[in-house]
XYZ file of C-alpha atoms in Angstrom:
446
model
C 70.938 139.093 39.135
C 67.195 139.664 39.197
C 65.334 137.048 37.210
C 61.948 137.783 35.624
C 59.025 135.878 37.000
C 57.643 133.278 34.556
C 54.132 133.666 35.924
C 54.029 137.170 34.524
C 55.443 136.250 31.139
C 52.157 135.877 29.272
C 51.041 139.339 30.313
C 54.476 140.722 29.571
C 54.405 139.279 26.083
C 51.145 141.064 25.374
C 52.581 144.380 26.472
C 55.842 143.872 24.592
C 53.781 143.240 21.504
C 51.750 146.374 22.078
C 54.870 148.462 22.402
C 57.151 146.814 19.881
C 56.547 148.485 16.739
C 63.566 145.392 15.830
C 65.467 139.648 -5.138
C 65.601 139.237 -8.235
C 63.086 136.528 -8.981
C 59.700 137.544 -10.332
C 56.152 136.585 -9.492
C 53.976 134.116 -11.325
C 53.657 136.010 -14.593
C 55.619 139.179 -13.962
C 52.499 141.323 -14.180
C 52.385 142.559 -10.596
C 52.034 146.350 -10.785
C 50.348 149.128 -8.853
C 46.631 148.457 -8.492
C 46.685 145.108 -10.348
C 43.820 143.017 -8.989
C 45.172 139.514 -9.637
C 42.938 136.507 -9.042
C 42.101 133.831 -6.467
C 43.503 131.208 -8.814
C 43.273 127.441 -8.441
C 44.757 127.209 -4.942
C 47.400 124.857 -6.299
C 50.572 125.234 -8.332
C 53.493 127.617 -7.818
C 53.662 130.693 -5.616
C 56.599 133.021 -4.991
C 57.584 134.128 -1.484
C 59.915 137.064 -0.802
C 61.715 136.927 2.536
C 62.635 140.521 3.379
C 65.351 139.359 5.778
C 67.042 136.897 3.478
C 70.229 135.236 4.634
C 69.432 135.851 8.280
C 66.169 133.889 8.225
C 66.663 131.767 5.102
C 67.223 128.445 6.875
C 64.138 128.609 9.078
C 61.901 129.799 6.257
C 63.062 126.926 4.044
C 62.246 124.537 6.871
C 58.735 125.990 7.185
C 58.305 125.824 3.413
C 59.287 122.135 3.468
C 56.692 121.512 6.179
C 54.076 123.386 4.167
C 54.781 121.516 0.949
C 54.508 118.184 2.781
C 51.089 119.241 4.057
C 50.151 120.734 0.676
C 51.859 118.592 -1.998
C 49.984 120.349 -4.791
C 51.573 123.744 -3.958
C 55.187 124.652 -4.753
C 56.674 127.630 -2.883
C 59.578 129.392 -4.568
C 61.700 131.093 -1.904
C 63.507 134.362 -2.707
C 65.730 135.884 -0.045
C 66.215 139.658 -0.093
C 68.644 141.536 2.121
C 66.737 143.703 4.590
C 68.612 146.780 3.354
C 67.300 146.227 -0.186
C 63.741 145.110 0.521
C 62.023 148.489 0.184
C 63.656 149.308 -3.151
C 62.898 145.806 -4.493
C 59.222 146.228 -3.704
C 59.095 149.736 -5.163
C 60.769 148.641 -8.389
C 58.499 145.616 -8.801
C 55.364 147.635 -8.039
C 56.139 150.008 -10.871
C 57.651 147.565 -13.344
C 56.038 144.209 -12.580
C 57.372 141.061 -10.964
C 55.876 141.168 -7.481
C 55.702 137.924 -5.494
C 52.523 136.270 -4.282
C 53.531 136.479 -0.613
C 55.969 138.990 0.818
C 57.627 139.585 4.142
C 56.644 143.144 5.064
C 57.858 144.758 8.271
C 55.917 147.564 9.916
C 58.459 150.082 8.638
C 57.576 149.199 5.035
C 53.865 148.492 5.135
C 52.645 152.086 4.781
C 54.774 152.774 1.717
C 53.695 149.572 -0.019
C 50.046 150.007 0.954
C 50.070 153.586 -0.346
C 50.962 152.166 -3.762
C 47.895 149.901 -3.628
C 50.007 146.736 -3.787
C 48.765 144.794 -0.732
C 45.498 142.927 -0.264
C 43.350 143.766 2.805
C 43.325 140.708 5.060
C 40.616 141.226 7.684
C 38.016 139.064 5.946
C 40.494 136.280 5.214
C 41.636 136.163 8.826
C 38.040 136.200 10.059
C 37.247 133.115 7.975
C 40.441 131.219 8.757
C 42.011 129.117 11.498
C 43.866 132.260 12.607
C 40.694 133.906 13.907
C 41.214 134.742 17.565
C 44.711 133.212 17.557
C 46.785 136.325 16.803
C 48.034 138.667 19.497
C 45.587 141.574 19.605
C 48.268 144.136 20.363
C 50.312 143.123 17.338
C 47.177 143.321 15.212
C 46.576 146.872 16.375
C 50.183 147.797 15.648
C 49.927 146.381 12.140
C 46.802 148.453 11.570
C 48.482 151.580 12.934
C 51.609 151.080 10.849
C 49.540 150.914 7.667
C 47.850 154.202 8.540
C 44.432 152.690 7.824
C 41.858 150.799 9.836
C 42.589 147.575 7.953
C 45.150 144.795 8.201
C 47.537 144.464 5.291
C 49.916 141.981 6.887
C 49.519 139.014 9.207
C 51.846 139.654 12.171
C 54.519 136.997 12.687
C 56.768 138.259 15.472
C 57.889 141.233 17.529
C 61.226 142.275 18.946
C 62.718 144.959 21.152
C 66.048 146.716 21.566
C 68.692 144.818 23.536
C 72.105 145.695 24.955
C 74.238 142.585 24.635
C 77.416 142.451 26.688
C 80.222 139.953 27.128
C 79.992 138.791 30.723
C 83.433 137.186 30.532
C 85.079 140.481 29.539
C 83.149 142.451 32.146
C 84.067 140.040 34.920
C 87.737 140.113 33.916
C 87.692 143.917 34.111
C 85.837 143.908 37.434
C 82.780 145.651 35.983
C 79.165 145.088 36.904
C 76.232 144.923 34.531
C 75.831 148.156 32.482
C 72.338 148.966 33.738
C 72.614 152.772 33.441
C 73.847 155.020 30.653
C 76.683 156.232 32.881
C 77.767 152.635 33.455
C 77.480 151.983 29.741
C 79.861 154.825 28.831
C 82.231 153.905 31.662
C 82.397 150.300 30.464
C 82.892 151.351 26.831
C 85.963 153.346 27.814
C 87.415 150.855 30.293
C 87.067 147.863 27.979
C 88.860 149.559 25.083
C 92.505 148.724 24.394
C 93.331 149.759 20.838
C 96.772 148.150 20.982
C 95.098 144.774 21.403
C 92.326 145.589 18.925
C 89.874 145.395 21.820
C 86.957 147.830 21.951
C 84.224 148.479 24.456
C 81.442 149.017 21.924
C 80.539 148.739 18.269
C 78.505 151.565 16.774
C 76.302 150.979 13.753
C 77.482 153.332 11.037
C 76.248 151.443 7.982
C 72.770 150.219 6.966
C 70.239 150.394 9.788
C 72.182 153.040 11.706
C 69.345 155.512 12.233
C 67.087 153.271 14.323
C 69.968 152.499 16.670
C 70.926 156.170 16.912
C 67.328 157.145 17.709
C 67.180 154.519 20.442
C 70.366 155.906 22.017
C 69.120 159.499 21.701
C 65.707 159.073 23.264
C 67.063 156.615 25.818
C 69.432 159.270 27.162
C 67.286 162.374 26.702
C 64.185 160.891 28.328
C 61.874 162.509 25.760
C 58.841 160.236 25.548
C 57.123 161.252 22.309
C 58.277 161.463 18.701
C 56.010 164.480 18.108
C 55.324 167.594 20.157
C 51.912 168.244 21.703
C 50.561 169.642 18.444
C 51.451 166.425 16.636
C 52.995 168.424 13.806
C 56.637 168.892 14.817
C 59.056 166.098 15.615
C 61.198 166.045 18.728
C 64.241 164.468 17.053
C 66.074 167.814 17.035
C 65.139 168.788 20.585
C 68.276 170.148 22.283
C 68.272 167.188 24.674
C 68.339 164.779 21.758
C 71.080 166.777 20.063
C 73.223 166.550 23.202
C 72.507 162.827 23.490
C 73.553 162.170 19.908
C 76.733 164.194 20.363
C 77.715 162.052 23.332
C 76.845 158.834 21.540
C 78.811 159.560 18.345
C 81.689 160.640 20.572
C 82.317 156.922 21.105
C 83.352 156.506 17.484
C 87.071 155.692 17.118
C 87.557 156.287 20.861
C 85.762 153.184 22.132
C 84.798 151.621 18.784
C 86.702 150.402 15.729
C 87.186 152.939 12.940
C 85.673 150.393 10.531
C 82.337 150.843 12.315
C 81.654 153.652 9.862
C 80.267 151.063 7.434
C 79.116 148.443 9.931
C 75.845 146.617 9.474
C 74.489 144.258 12.097
C 76.073 141.106 10.645
C 79.558 142.589 11.008
C 78.737 143.856 14.484
C 77.500 140.447 15.587
C 80.647 138.787 14.223
C 82.878 141.227 16.143
C 80.944 140.738 19.350
C 80.975 136.960 19.102
C 84.709 136.927 18.339
C 85.456 138.744 21.601
C 86.941 141.909 20.099
C 83.861 143.915 21.125
C 82.448 144.018 24.646
C 79.010 145.564 24.009
C 76.562 145.546 21.138
C 73.168 147.150 20.583
C 70.795 145.137 18.451
C 67.454 143.442 18.961
C 66.228 139.981 19.846
C 66.874 138.882 16.286
C 70.554 138.146 16.898
C 70.064 136.276 20.190
C 70.341 132.810 18.662
C 73.494 133.830 16.770
C 75.166 134.660 20.072
C 73.977 131.436 21.678
C 75.358 129.423 18.770
C 78.725 131.170 18.944
C 79.141 131.628 22.697
C 76.749 129.361 24.518
C 74.806 130.989 27.356
C 77.625 131.677 29.827
C 79.715 134.329 28.052
C 77.075 136.960 27.288
C 73.792 138.425 28.422
C 71.172 140.453 26.640
C 69.513 143.100 28.787
C 67.083 145.973 28.112
C 68.481 149.346 27.107
C 70.134 151.245 30.001
C 68.105 153.444 32.323
C 68.643 157.145 32.949
C 70.066 158.503 36.190
C 66.534 158.840 37.613
C 65.837 155.159 36.923
C 63.510 155.677 33.959
C 63.960 153.685 30.770
C 62.974 155.116 27.383
C 63.128 153.065 24.199
C 61.974 153.537 20.624
C 59.515 151.065 19.144
C 60.659 148.185 16.958
C 58.755 146.992 13.885
C 56.419 144.009 14.002
C 57.281 141.648 11.157
C 54.500 140.183 9.048
C 53.459 138.483 5.824
C 51.497 140.313 3.150
C 49.380 139.007 0.283
C 50.212 140.914 -2.891
C 47.147 142.214 -4.686
C 48.601 141.331 -8.105
C 48.943 137.623 -7.284
C 47.161 135.334 -9.719
C 47.026 132.573 -7.114
C 45.821 134.250 -3.948
C 44.132 131.109 -2.654
C 47.424 129.194 -2.543
C 49.293 132.243 -1.262
C 46.841 132.646 1.605
C 47.212 128.948 2.516
C 50.937 129.563 2.944
C 50.423 132.669 5.085
C 47.884 130.846 7.263
C 50.293 127.923 7.695
C 53.261 130.170 8.520
C 51.252 131.995 11.208
C 49.895 128.778 12.738
C 50.876 127.594 16.213
C 53.544 125.095 15.161
C 55.166 127.165 12.414
C 55.115 130.437 14.327
C 56.607 128.780 17.382
C 59.341 127.162 15.285
C 60.146 130.456 13.543
C 60.149 132.541 16.723
C 62.248 130.080 18.704
C 64.814 129.953 15.900
C 64.962 133.742 15.691
C 64.630 134.416 19.423
C 61.584 136.628 18.834
C 58.179 137.054 20.475
C 55.601 135.042 18.490
C 52.378 136.573 17.210
C 50.393 133.360 17.570
C 49.012 133.313 21.113
C 49.287 129.536 21.405
C 52.937 129.693 20.312
C 53.556 132.321 22.986
C 52.659 129.745 25.642
C 55.214 127.161 24.504
C 57.916 126.168 27.027
C 60.887 127.435 25.017
C 59.874 131.057 25.559
C 60.060 130.770 29.340
C 63.629 129.532 28.946
C 64.756 132.387 26.677
C 66.229 134.761 29.281
C 66.869 137.694 26.950
C 63.291 137.656 25.677
C 62.032 137.357 29.245
C 64.132 140.278 30.459
C 62.871 142.511 27.673
C 59.297 141.531 28.416
C 59.760 142.074 32.140
C 61.239 145.537 31.620
C 58.258 146.617 29.574
C 55.717 144.940 31.820
C 57.086 146.689 34.899
C 55.509 149.956 33.768
C 58.800 151.813 34.139
C 59.645 151.763 30.439
C 58.393 154.522 28.161
C 58.125 153.722 24.450
C 58.602 156.360 21.765
C 56.352 155.216 18.943
C 58.066 155.755 15.614
C 55.820 156.949 12.740
C 55.797 153.784 10.641
C 52.517 154.977 9.137
C 54.304 157.683 7.147
C 54.765 156.426 3.566
C 58.161 158.144 3.520
C 59.316 156.807 6.893
C 61.393 153.919 5.599
C 63.175 156.147 3.096
C 63.694 159.026 5.528
C 65.022 156.760 8.267
C 67.323 154.803 5.981
C 68.502 155.849 2.515
C 67.991 159.589 3.045
C 69.714 159.736 6.433
C 72.359 157.039 6.719
C 74.971 158.902 4.703
C 74.269 162.017 6.772
C 74.846 160.063 9.970
C 78.179 158.863 8.622
C 79.173 162.493 8.103
C 78.363 163.140 11.753
C 80.614 160.249 12.777
C 83.403 161.669 10.620
C 82.939 165.153 12.069
C 81.954 166.659 8.721
C 78.443 167.552 9.911
C 77.309 168.508 13.391
C 74.734 166.432 15.212
C 72.511 169.497 15.384
C 72.598 170.153 11.634
C 71.961 166.505 10.874
C 68.946 166.328 13.199
C 67.569 169.671 11.981
C 67.602 168.377 8.409
C 65.923 165.134 9.438
C 63.332 167.052 11.455
C 62.474 169.297 8.524
C 61.846 166.278 6.305
C 59.801 164.517 8.971
C 57.630 167.556 9.667
C 56.912 167.872 5.958
C 56.024 164.170 5.667
C 53.739 164.431 8.719
C 51.962 167.472 7.276
C 51.378 165.697 3.971
C 50.049 162.629 5.743
C 47.665 164.663 7.905
C 46.414 166.484 4.819
C 45.703 163.184 3.081
C 43.776 161.970 6.108
C 41.503 165.006 5.821
């Protein structure tokens, strides 16, 4: 086993950050709508916070809120957890009909769509005049700017993640298999570790919400294509013949080396299967690392970077940087900004990132001892820092990206799994929509 070198971790974190691009309650008066200006407000009283990854991160956010309210007894933070699969639609509905929060969790995949509707406050000046000045990872800042499609910050970055292949070391050792470092070894292990009679499967494929990002990672990882767009910047490479062949091989695992129920799997179900021992391999990101540690300890699994190709090259798609946005319609922006500043501070950001197993945005938090002890995070950082990994930057700046890569495509991917649509037809349809969205975006940029 090759261990990453701690001395290189700080530099690795910076590069990971550069490459990583992984409700029902209403706001203060229910008036939050497109273009509403809001007000600075008294800086005290109640504010509403939407967590866009509710359930998964609820406990740690409530802990940070408790810390904040102790430090700011005149501010009351109302927490609202929203499932990640529903976050975009919740924002869109509230933007048009009112009821936006004061502070919202906004991942890079959503920021362009929300910003295009004039719902987020620019944050450069606030950061410049705050305790966060100079404390945020520069690479994450640049990614947040890029994701918005404008030369302004509309979220304060909180953490970054990257794709991980988790595998059950106990099951691999029992079967006499080594670490699945290459795609060939991955497919071999998926087949060998499947015994349907015992309800034992080598892999779990994501067929439900969030399936497209995982499929893209598998496609580009196998094909070796290093850019999402061709040289002209106008046509996507998702339907390149190499990607088509890669997707065909990947979906070929369904029902052969995966459970049939994977058709509707989201990551929570996948994690539960993996931790129970019925699944030997799982693709997710750093976000589920602590779940595995809690269930298995550190001796029964490992999390390693995505497999390499036969020539030794590793290609991965970018993962979104998570962040906090200040909603323009807030009537208490002063209090809302205090919460954002507190959440992105050294202590809070370190606590959040350690709990989630993510790379912190606060540079001081990134130097805390816990990070050097988090092997999976270290391995991901080392892989990227080595210079051997190529990152396919996904177009988070497209206002339609979140819709195209989720609601508009997930049902189509399920049809591919079921054999009702070919991989080629599915990718051609997705490519047509992406090319159109890219053309519209370029036209708007002048």
